[in-house]
Coordinates of C-alpha atoms and ligand atoms in Angstrom, one line a residue:
X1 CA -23.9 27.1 -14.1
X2 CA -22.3 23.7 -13.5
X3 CA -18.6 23.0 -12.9
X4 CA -17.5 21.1 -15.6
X5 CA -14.4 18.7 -15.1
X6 CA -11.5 19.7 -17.9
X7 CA -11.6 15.7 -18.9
X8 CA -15.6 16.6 -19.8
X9 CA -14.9 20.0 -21.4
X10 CA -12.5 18.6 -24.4
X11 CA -14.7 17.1 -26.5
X12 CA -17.5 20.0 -26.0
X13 CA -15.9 22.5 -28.6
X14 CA -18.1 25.3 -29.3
X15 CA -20.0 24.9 -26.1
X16 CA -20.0 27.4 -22.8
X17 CA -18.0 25.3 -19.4
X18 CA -17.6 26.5 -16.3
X19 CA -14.1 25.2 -15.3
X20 CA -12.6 25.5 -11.3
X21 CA -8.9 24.2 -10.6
X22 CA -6.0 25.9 -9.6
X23 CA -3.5 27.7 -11.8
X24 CA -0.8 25.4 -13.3
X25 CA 1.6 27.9 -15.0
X26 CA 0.8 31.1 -16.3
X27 CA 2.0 32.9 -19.5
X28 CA 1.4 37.0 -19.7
X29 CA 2.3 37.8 -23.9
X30 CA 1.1 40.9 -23.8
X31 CA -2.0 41.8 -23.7
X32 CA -3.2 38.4 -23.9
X33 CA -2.7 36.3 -20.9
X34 CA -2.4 32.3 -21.4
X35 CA -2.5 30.1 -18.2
X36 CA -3.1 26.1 -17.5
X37 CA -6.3 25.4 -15.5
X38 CA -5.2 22.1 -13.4
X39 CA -8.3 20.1 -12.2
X40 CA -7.8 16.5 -10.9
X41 CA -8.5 15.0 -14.5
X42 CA -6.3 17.4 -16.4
X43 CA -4.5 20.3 -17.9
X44 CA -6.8 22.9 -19.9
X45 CA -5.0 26.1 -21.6
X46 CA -7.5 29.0 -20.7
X47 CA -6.7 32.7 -23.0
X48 CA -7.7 36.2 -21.2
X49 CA -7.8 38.0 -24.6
X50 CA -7.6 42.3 -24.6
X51 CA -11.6 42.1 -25.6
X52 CA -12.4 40.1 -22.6
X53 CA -13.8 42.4 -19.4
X54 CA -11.9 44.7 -17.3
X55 CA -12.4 42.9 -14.3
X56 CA -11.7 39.4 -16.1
X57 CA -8.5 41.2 -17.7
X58 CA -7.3 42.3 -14.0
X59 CA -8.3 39.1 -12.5
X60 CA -5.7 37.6 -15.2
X61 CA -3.0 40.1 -14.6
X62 CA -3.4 38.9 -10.4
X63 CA -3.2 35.1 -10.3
X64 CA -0.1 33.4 -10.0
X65 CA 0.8 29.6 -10.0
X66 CA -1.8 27.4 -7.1
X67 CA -4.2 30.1 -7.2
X68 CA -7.7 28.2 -7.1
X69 CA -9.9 29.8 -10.1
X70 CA -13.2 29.8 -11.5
X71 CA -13.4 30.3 -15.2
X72 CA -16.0 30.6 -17.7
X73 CA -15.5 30.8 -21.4
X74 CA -16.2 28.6 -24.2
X75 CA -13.7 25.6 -25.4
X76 CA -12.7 26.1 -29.0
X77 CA -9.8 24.5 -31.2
X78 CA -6.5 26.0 -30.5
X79 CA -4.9 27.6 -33.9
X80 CA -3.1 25.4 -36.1
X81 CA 0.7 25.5 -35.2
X82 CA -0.8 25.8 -31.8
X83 CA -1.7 22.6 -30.6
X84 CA 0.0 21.1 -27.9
X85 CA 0.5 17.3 -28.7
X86 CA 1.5 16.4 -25.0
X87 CA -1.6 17.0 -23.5
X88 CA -4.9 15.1 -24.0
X89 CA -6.8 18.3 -23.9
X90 CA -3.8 20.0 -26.3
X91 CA -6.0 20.6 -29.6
X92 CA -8.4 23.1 -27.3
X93 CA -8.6 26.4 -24.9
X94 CA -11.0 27.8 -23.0
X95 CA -11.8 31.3 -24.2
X96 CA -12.4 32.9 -21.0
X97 CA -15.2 35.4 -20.6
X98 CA -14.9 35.1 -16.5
X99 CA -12.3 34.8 -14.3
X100 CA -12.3 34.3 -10.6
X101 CA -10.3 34.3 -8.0
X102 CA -11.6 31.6 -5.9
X103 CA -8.2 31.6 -3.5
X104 CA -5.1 32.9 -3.4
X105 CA -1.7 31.1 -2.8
X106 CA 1.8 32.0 -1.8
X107 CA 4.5 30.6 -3.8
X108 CA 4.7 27.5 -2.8
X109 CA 8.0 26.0 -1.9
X110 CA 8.6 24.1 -4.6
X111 CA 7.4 23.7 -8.2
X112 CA 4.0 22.3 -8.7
X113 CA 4.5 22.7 -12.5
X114 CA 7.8 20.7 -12.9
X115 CA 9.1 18.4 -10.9
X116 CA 11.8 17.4 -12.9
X117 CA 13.9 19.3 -9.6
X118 CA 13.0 17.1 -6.9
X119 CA 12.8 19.2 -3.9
X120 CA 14.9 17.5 -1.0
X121 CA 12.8 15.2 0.7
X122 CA 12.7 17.0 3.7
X123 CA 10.1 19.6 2.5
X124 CA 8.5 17.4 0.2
X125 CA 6.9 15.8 3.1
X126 CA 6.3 18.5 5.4
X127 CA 4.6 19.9 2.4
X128 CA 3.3 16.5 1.4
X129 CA -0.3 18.1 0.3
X130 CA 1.6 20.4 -2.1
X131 CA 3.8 17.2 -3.0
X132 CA 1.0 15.3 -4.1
X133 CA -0.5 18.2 -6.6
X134 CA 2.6 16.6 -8.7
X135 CA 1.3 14.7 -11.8
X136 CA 3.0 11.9 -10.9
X137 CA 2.0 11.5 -7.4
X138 CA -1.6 11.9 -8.5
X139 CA -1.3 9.2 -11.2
X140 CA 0.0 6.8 -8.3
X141 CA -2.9 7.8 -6.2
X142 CA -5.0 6.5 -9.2
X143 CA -3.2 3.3 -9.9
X144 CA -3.4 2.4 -6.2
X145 CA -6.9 2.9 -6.3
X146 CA -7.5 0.8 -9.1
X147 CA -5.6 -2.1 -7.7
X148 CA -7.7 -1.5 -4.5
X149 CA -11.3 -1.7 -6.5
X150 CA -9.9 -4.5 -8.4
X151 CA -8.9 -6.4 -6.0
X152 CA -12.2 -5.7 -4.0
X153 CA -14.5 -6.5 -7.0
X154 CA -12.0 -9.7 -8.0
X155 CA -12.7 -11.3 -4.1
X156 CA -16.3 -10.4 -4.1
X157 CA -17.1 -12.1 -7.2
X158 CA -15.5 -15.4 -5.9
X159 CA -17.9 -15.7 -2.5
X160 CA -14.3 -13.6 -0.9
X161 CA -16.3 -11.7 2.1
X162 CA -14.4 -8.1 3.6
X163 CA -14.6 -8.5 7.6
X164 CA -12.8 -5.9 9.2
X165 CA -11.0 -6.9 12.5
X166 CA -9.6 -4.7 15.8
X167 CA -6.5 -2.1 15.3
X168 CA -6.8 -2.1 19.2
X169 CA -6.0 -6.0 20.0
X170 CA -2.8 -8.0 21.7
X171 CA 0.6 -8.6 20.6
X172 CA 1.1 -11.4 18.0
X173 CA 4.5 -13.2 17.0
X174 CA 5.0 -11.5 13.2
X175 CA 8.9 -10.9 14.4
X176 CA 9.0 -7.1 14.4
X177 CA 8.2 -4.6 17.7
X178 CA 5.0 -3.6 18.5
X179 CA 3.6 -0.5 18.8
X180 CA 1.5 -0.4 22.3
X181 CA -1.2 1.8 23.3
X182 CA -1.6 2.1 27.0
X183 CA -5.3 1.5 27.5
X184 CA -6.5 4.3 30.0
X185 CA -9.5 1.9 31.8
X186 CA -6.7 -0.7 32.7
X187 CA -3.8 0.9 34.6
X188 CA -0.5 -0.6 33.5
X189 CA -2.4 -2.9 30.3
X190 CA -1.5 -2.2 26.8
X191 CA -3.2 -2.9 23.3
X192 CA -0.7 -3.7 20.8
X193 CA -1.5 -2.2 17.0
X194 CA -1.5 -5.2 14.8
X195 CA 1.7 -6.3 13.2
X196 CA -0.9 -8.0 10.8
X197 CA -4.8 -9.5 11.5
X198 CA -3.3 -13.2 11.5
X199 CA -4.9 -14.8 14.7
X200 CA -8.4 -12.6 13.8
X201 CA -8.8 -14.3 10.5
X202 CA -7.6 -17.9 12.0
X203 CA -10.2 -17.2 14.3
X204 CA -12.7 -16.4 11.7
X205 CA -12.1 -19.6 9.9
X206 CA -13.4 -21.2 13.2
X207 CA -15.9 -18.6 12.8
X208 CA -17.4 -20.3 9.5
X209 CA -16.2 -17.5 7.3
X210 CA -14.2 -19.9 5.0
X211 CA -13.7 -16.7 2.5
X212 CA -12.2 -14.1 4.0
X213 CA -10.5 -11.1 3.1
X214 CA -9.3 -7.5 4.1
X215 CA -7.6 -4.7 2.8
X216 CA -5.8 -3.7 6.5
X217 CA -3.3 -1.5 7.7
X218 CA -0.4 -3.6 9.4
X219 CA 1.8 -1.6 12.4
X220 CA 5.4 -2.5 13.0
X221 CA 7.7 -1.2 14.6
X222 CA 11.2 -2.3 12.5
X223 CA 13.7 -0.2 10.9
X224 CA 12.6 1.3 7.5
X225 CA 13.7 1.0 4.3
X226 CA 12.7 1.2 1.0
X227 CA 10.6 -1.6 0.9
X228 CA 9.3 -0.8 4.4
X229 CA 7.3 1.7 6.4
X230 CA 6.2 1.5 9.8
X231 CA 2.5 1.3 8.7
X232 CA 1.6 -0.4 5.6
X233 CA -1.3 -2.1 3.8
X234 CA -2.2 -6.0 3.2
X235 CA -4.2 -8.1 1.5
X236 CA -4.8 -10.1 3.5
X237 CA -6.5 -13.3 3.1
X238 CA -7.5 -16.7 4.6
X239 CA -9.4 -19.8 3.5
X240 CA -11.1 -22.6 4.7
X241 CA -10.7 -25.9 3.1
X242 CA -8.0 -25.4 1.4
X243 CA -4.4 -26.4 0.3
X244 CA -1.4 -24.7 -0.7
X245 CA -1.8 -25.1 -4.4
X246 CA -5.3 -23.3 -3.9
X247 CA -3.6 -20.3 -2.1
X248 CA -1.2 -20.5 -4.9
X249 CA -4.1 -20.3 -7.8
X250 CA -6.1 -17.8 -6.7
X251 CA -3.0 -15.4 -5.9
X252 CA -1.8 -15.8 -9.4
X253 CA -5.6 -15.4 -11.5
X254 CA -5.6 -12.4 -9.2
X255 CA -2.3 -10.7 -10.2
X256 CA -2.5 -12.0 -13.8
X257 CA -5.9 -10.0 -13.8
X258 CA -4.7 -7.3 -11.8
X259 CA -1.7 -6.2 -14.0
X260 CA -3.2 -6.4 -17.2
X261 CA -6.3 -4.1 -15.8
X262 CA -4.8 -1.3 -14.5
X263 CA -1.2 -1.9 -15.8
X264 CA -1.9 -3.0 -19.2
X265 CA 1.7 -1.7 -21.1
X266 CA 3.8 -4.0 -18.4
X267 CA 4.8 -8.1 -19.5
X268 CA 4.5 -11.1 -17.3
X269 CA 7.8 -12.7 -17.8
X270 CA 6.1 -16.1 -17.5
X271 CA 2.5 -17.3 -16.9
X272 CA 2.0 -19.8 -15.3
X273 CA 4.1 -18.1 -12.7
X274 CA 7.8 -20.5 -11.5
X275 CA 7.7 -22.2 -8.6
X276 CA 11.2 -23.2 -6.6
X277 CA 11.3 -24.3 -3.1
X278 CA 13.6 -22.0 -0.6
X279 CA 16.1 -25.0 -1.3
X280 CA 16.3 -24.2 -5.1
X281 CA 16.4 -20.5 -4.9
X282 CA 19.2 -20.2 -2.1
X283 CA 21.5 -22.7 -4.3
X284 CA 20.6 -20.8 -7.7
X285 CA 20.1 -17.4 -6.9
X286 CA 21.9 -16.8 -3.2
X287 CA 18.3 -15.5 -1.9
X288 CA 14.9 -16.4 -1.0
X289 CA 13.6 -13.6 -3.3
X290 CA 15.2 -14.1 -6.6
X291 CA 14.7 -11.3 -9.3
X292 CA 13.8 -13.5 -12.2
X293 CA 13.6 -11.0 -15.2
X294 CA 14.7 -12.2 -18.5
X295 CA 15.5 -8.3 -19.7
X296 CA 16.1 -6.5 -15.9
X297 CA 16.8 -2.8 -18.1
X298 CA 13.3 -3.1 -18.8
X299 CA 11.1 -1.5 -16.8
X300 CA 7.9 -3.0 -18.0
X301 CA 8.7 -6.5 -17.3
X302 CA 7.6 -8.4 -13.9
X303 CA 8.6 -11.4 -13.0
X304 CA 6.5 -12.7 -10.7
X305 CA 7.3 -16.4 -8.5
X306 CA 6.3 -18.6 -5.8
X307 CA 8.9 -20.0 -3.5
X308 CA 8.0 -22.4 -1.3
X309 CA 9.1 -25.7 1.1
X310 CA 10.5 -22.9 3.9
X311 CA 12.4 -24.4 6.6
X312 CA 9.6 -24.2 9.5
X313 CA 12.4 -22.9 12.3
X314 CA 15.1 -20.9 12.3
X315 CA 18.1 -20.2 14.8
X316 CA 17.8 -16.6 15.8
X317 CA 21.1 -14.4 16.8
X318 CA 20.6 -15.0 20.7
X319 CA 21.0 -18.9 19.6
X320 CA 16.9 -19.7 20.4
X321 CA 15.2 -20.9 17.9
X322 CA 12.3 -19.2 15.9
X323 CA 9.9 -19.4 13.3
X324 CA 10.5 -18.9 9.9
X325 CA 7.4 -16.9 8.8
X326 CA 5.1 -17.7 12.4
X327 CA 3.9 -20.3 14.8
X328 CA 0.8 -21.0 13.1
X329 CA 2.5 -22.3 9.9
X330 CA 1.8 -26.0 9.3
X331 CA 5.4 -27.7 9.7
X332 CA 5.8 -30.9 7.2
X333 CA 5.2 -33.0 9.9
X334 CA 3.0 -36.6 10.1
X335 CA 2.2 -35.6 13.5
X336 CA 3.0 -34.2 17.0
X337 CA 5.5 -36.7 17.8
X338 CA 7.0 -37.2 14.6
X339 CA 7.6 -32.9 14.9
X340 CA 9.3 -33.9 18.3
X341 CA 11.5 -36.9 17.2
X342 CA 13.0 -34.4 14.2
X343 CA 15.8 -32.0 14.6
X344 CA 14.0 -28.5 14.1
X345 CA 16.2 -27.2 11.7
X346 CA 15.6 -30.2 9.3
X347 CA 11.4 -30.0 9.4
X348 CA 10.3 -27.9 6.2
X349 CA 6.7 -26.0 6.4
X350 CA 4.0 -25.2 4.2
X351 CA 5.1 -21.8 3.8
X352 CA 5.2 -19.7 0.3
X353 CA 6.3 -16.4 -0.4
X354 CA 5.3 -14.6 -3.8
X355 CA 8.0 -12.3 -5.1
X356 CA 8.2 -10.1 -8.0
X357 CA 11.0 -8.7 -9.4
X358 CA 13.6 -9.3 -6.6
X359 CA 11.2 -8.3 -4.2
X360 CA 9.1 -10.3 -1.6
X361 CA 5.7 -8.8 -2.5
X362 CA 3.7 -11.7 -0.3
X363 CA 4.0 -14.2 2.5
X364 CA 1.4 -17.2 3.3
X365 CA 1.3 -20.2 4.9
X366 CA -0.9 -23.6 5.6
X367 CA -1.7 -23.2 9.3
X368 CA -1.6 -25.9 11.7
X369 CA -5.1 -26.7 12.9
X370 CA -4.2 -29.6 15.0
X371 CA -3.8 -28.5 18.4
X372 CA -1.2 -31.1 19.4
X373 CA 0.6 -30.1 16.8
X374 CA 0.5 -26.2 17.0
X375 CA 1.4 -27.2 20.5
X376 CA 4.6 -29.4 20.0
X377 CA 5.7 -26.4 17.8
X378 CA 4.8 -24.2 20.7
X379 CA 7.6 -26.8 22.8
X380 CA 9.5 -26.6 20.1
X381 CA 9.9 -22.7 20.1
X382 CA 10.4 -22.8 23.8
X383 CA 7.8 -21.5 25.2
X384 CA 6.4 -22.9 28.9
X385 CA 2.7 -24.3 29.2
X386 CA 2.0 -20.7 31.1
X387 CA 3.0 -18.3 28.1
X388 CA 1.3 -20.8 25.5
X389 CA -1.8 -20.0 27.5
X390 CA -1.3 -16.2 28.2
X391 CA -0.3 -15.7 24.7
X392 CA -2.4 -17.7 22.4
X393 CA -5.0 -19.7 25.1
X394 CA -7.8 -18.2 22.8
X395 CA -7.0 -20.1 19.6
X396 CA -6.1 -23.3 21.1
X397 CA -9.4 -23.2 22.8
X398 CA -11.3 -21.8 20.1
X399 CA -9.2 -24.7 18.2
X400 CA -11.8 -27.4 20.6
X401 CA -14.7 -26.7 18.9
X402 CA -14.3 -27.4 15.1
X403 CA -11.6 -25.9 13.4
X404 CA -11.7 -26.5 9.1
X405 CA -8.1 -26.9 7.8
X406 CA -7.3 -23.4 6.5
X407 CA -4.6 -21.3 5.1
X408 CA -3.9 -17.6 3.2
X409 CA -1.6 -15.0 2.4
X410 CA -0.9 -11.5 3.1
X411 CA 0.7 -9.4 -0.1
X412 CA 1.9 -6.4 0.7
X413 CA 0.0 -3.6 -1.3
X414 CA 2.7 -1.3 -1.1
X415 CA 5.3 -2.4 -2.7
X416 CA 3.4 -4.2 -5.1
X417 CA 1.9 -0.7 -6.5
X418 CA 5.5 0.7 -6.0
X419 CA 6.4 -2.1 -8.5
X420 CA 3.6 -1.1 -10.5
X421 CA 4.0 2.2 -10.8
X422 CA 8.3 1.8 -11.2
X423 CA 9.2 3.7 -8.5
X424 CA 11.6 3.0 -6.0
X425 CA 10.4 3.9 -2.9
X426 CA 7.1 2.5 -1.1
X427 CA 7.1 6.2 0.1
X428 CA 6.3 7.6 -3.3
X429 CA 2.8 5.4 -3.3
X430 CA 1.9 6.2 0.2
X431 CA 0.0 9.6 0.3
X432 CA 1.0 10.5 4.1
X433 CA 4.3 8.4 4.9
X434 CA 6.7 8.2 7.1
X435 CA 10.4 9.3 7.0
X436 CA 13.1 7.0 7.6
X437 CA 13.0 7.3 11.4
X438 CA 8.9 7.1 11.4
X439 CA 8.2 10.7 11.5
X440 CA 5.3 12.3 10.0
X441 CA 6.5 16.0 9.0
X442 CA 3.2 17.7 8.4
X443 CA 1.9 16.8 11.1
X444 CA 4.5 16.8 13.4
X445 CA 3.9 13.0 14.6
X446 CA 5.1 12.2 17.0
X447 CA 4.5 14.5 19.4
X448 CA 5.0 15.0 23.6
X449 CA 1.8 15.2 25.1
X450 CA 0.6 17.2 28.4
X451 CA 1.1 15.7 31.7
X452 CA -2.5 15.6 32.6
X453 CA -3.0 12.8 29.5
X454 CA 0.1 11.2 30.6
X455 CA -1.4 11.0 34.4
X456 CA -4.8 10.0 32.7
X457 CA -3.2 7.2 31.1
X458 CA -1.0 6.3 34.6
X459 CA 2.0 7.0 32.6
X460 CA 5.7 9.0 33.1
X461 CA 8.5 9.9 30.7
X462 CA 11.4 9.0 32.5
X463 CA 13.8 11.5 31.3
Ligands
AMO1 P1 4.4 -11.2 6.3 O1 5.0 -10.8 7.6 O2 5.3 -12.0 5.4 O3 3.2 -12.2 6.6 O4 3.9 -9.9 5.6 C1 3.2 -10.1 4.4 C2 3.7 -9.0 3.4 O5 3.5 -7.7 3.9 C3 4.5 -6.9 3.3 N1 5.2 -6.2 4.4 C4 5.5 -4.9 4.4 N2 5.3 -3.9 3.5 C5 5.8 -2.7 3.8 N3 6.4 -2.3 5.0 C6 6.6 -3.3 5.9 N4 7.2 -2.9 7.1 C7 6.2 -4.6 5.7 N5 6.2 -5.8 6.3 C8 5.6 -6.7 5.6 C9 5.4 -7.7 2.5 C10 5.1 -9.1 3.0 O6 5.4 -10.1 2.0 N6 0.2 -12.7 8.7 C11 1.2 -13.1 7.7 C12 0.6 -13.5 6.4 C13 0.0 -14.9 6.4 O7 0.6 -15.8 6.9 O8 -1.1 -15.0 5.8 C14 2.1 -11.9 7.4 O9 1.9 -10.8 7.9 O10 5.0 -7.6 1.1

């Protein structure tokens, strides 16, 4: 017989299933036995009655909660008074006529059934596979894939095309520390994970891409917070021919779409979405990321924004100047010299961030495609002639043979599905995160490692 999903085996009353899941919570009246059959689309109440066989009866009086069962019975209406309003299949059971044990579980260390105690973090995430058999977590996994496929299928359909570029590659300047991966074939060379794929898509506008995007996993090595883990996910996007505004109009069709597909009970606050420069929001609000609900006690509201007209350089605590959002962001500036001629911390840049809700759920920027200009900011930032070269030689050379004017944006998935799903922790819409000081408890990451890979690698832990 086929396994029949519990979502497919409600509306099939009268008719023989053969269910599999794991026990949600179990109910012995008696003689009767009543348990909760979880599958990954739902609850189903399942009855052992007294007439049911003796090996089915025993098999009833054995399983405890997380046990993975087979049962086959057929799904009739529950009794009236019965009926369970809560659940979508709470108007049926499964009269079983065979039950299996499929696998057995120990007690778990914390409560699959109710998580309304939320076991202390710790053990949540060393447990993180028993962590995510929690309804909510699952519903989470669910929204996040929905704002993946939509955002995949949304792309496509505008000529958007998904290149995928190296996790191995060489240290860019997002602002954060890298992670480095000593590369075994090259004693005393490192690959740096990418902080995000920003010189591979620059470089695949050069390439004739024009439409680029890619869901990517983004590496830095900062302090966490809420908002933060060491590895995240981007959207990240780029375009050819392009200006801000265009950036700006395709971000906001996309999350107007998004949210009212897969999160149709939240409000937009306003549509189009507000626009302030950086000037406007730090005099009115005190931040760069103002939260601009009208009701802020609501949770279903979002309030999404666009600030732009960034300052293009900052001064940085050792008193050097840096850039605002990177060195590839256009500065408002006629030209090389004009850039020169201005004090730095007076030149604005075409740089946008999108925030929602207080939150800075995206970062963009016109690039500079002029390569006297990206150069003269280069000066600007203080770098010599010889680290311009080592560090970004392959852009301003790929820069000589035709560059389009182009531009994009990166918006962080996380926290936008952390938004979504009103949580308040990027952790809780991650399915294998990080704690605060990037460990990964289940699997015990990271770990020391023997000293013949160390020696293979021509490295040693100084003590
Ligand atoms: P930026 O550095 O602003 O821009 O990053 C873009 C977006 O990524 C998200 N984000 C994070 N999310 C979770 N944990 C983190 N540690 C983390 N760091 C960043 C934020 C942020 O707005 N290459 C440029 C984009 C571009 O210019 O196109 C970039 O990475 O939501």
């Amino acid at each position: 017989m086929r396994r029949t999903f519990i979502a497919e085996a409600i509306p099939q009353v009268g008719s023989e299933v053969l269910l599999k899941g794991w026990v949600h919570v179990r109910r012995n009246l008696g003689k009767v036995v009543f348990f909760e059959l979880r599958d990954m689309t739902g609850l189903m109440q399942v009855v052992v009655s007294s007439d049911a066989t003796a090996a089915t009866r025993a098999a009833a009086q054995a399983i405890r909660p997380e046990y993975v069962v087979a049962v086959r019975g057929v799904v009739r209406a529950r009794k009236p008074g019965a009926e369970n309003p809560k659940l979508p299949s709470g108007h049926v059971e499964v009269a079983a006529a065979e039950l299996n044990t499929i696998s057995a579980a120990e007690t778990p260390p914390f409560e699959i059934e109710n998580e309304d105690h939320r076991a202390a973090e710790e053990l949540r995430l060393t447990y993180r596979y028993l962590d995510l058999r929690h309804e909510r977590l699952q519903r989470i996994l669910t929204l996040r894939h929905e704002v993946l496929q939509f955002t995949r299928r949304f792309l496509s359909a505008r000529g958007f095309r998904e290149v995928e570029t190296p996790v191995l590659g060489k240290s860019t300047p997002e602002g954060a520390r890298d992670y480095l991966v000593p590369a075994r074939a090259q004693p005393g060379k490192f690959y740096a994970l990418p902080q995000s794929p920003q010189q591979y898509k620059q470089l695949l506008m050069v390439a004739g891409v024009e439409r680029y995007f890619q869901i990517v996993r983004c590496f830095r090595d900062e302090d966490t917070r809420a908002d933060r883990q060491p590895e995240f996910t981007q959207l990240d996007i780029e375009m050819s021919f392009v200006e801000e505004e265009d950036v700006l109009a395709l971000v906001e069709q996309l999350y107007v779409e998004l949210v009212s597909a897969v999160a149709p009970t939240k409000r937009l606050s306003q549509v189009p979405f507000p626009r302030l420069t950086y000037a406007d929001a730090m005099r009115r609000y005190g931040t760069d990321k103002p939260d601009l609900r009208q009701h802020p006690s609501d949770p279903n509201e979002l309030a999404f924004a666009f600030v732009t007209h960034f300052p293009m350089f900052e001064r940085k605590e050792d008193g050097s100047l840096g850039a605002v959002h990177h060195p590839f962001t256009k500065p408002r500036a006629a030209s090389a010299a004009a850039l020169k001629a201005a004090d730095p911390l007076n030149v604005l840049a075409h740089q946008y961030d999108f925030v929602l809700n207080g939150y800075e759920v995206a970062g963009g920027s016109i690039r500079t495609h002029d390569p006297a200009l990206l150069q003269a900011v280069f000066e600007t930032l203080g770098y010599s002639a010889a680290d311009v070269r080592a560090q970004f030689g392959h852009l301003l050379d790929a820069f000589r043979y035709g560059v389009p004017p182009h531009g994009g944006i990166a918006p962080g998935i996380d926290r936008l599905v952390m938004l979504l799903a009103g949580e308040e922790n990027i952790r809780e819409v991650i399915a294998f995160p990080k704690t605060a000081d990037g460990r990964d408890l289940m699997v015990g990451a990271p770990a020391a490692v023997d000293d013949a890979q160390l020696r293979e690698l021509h490295l040693r832990v100084v003590p």
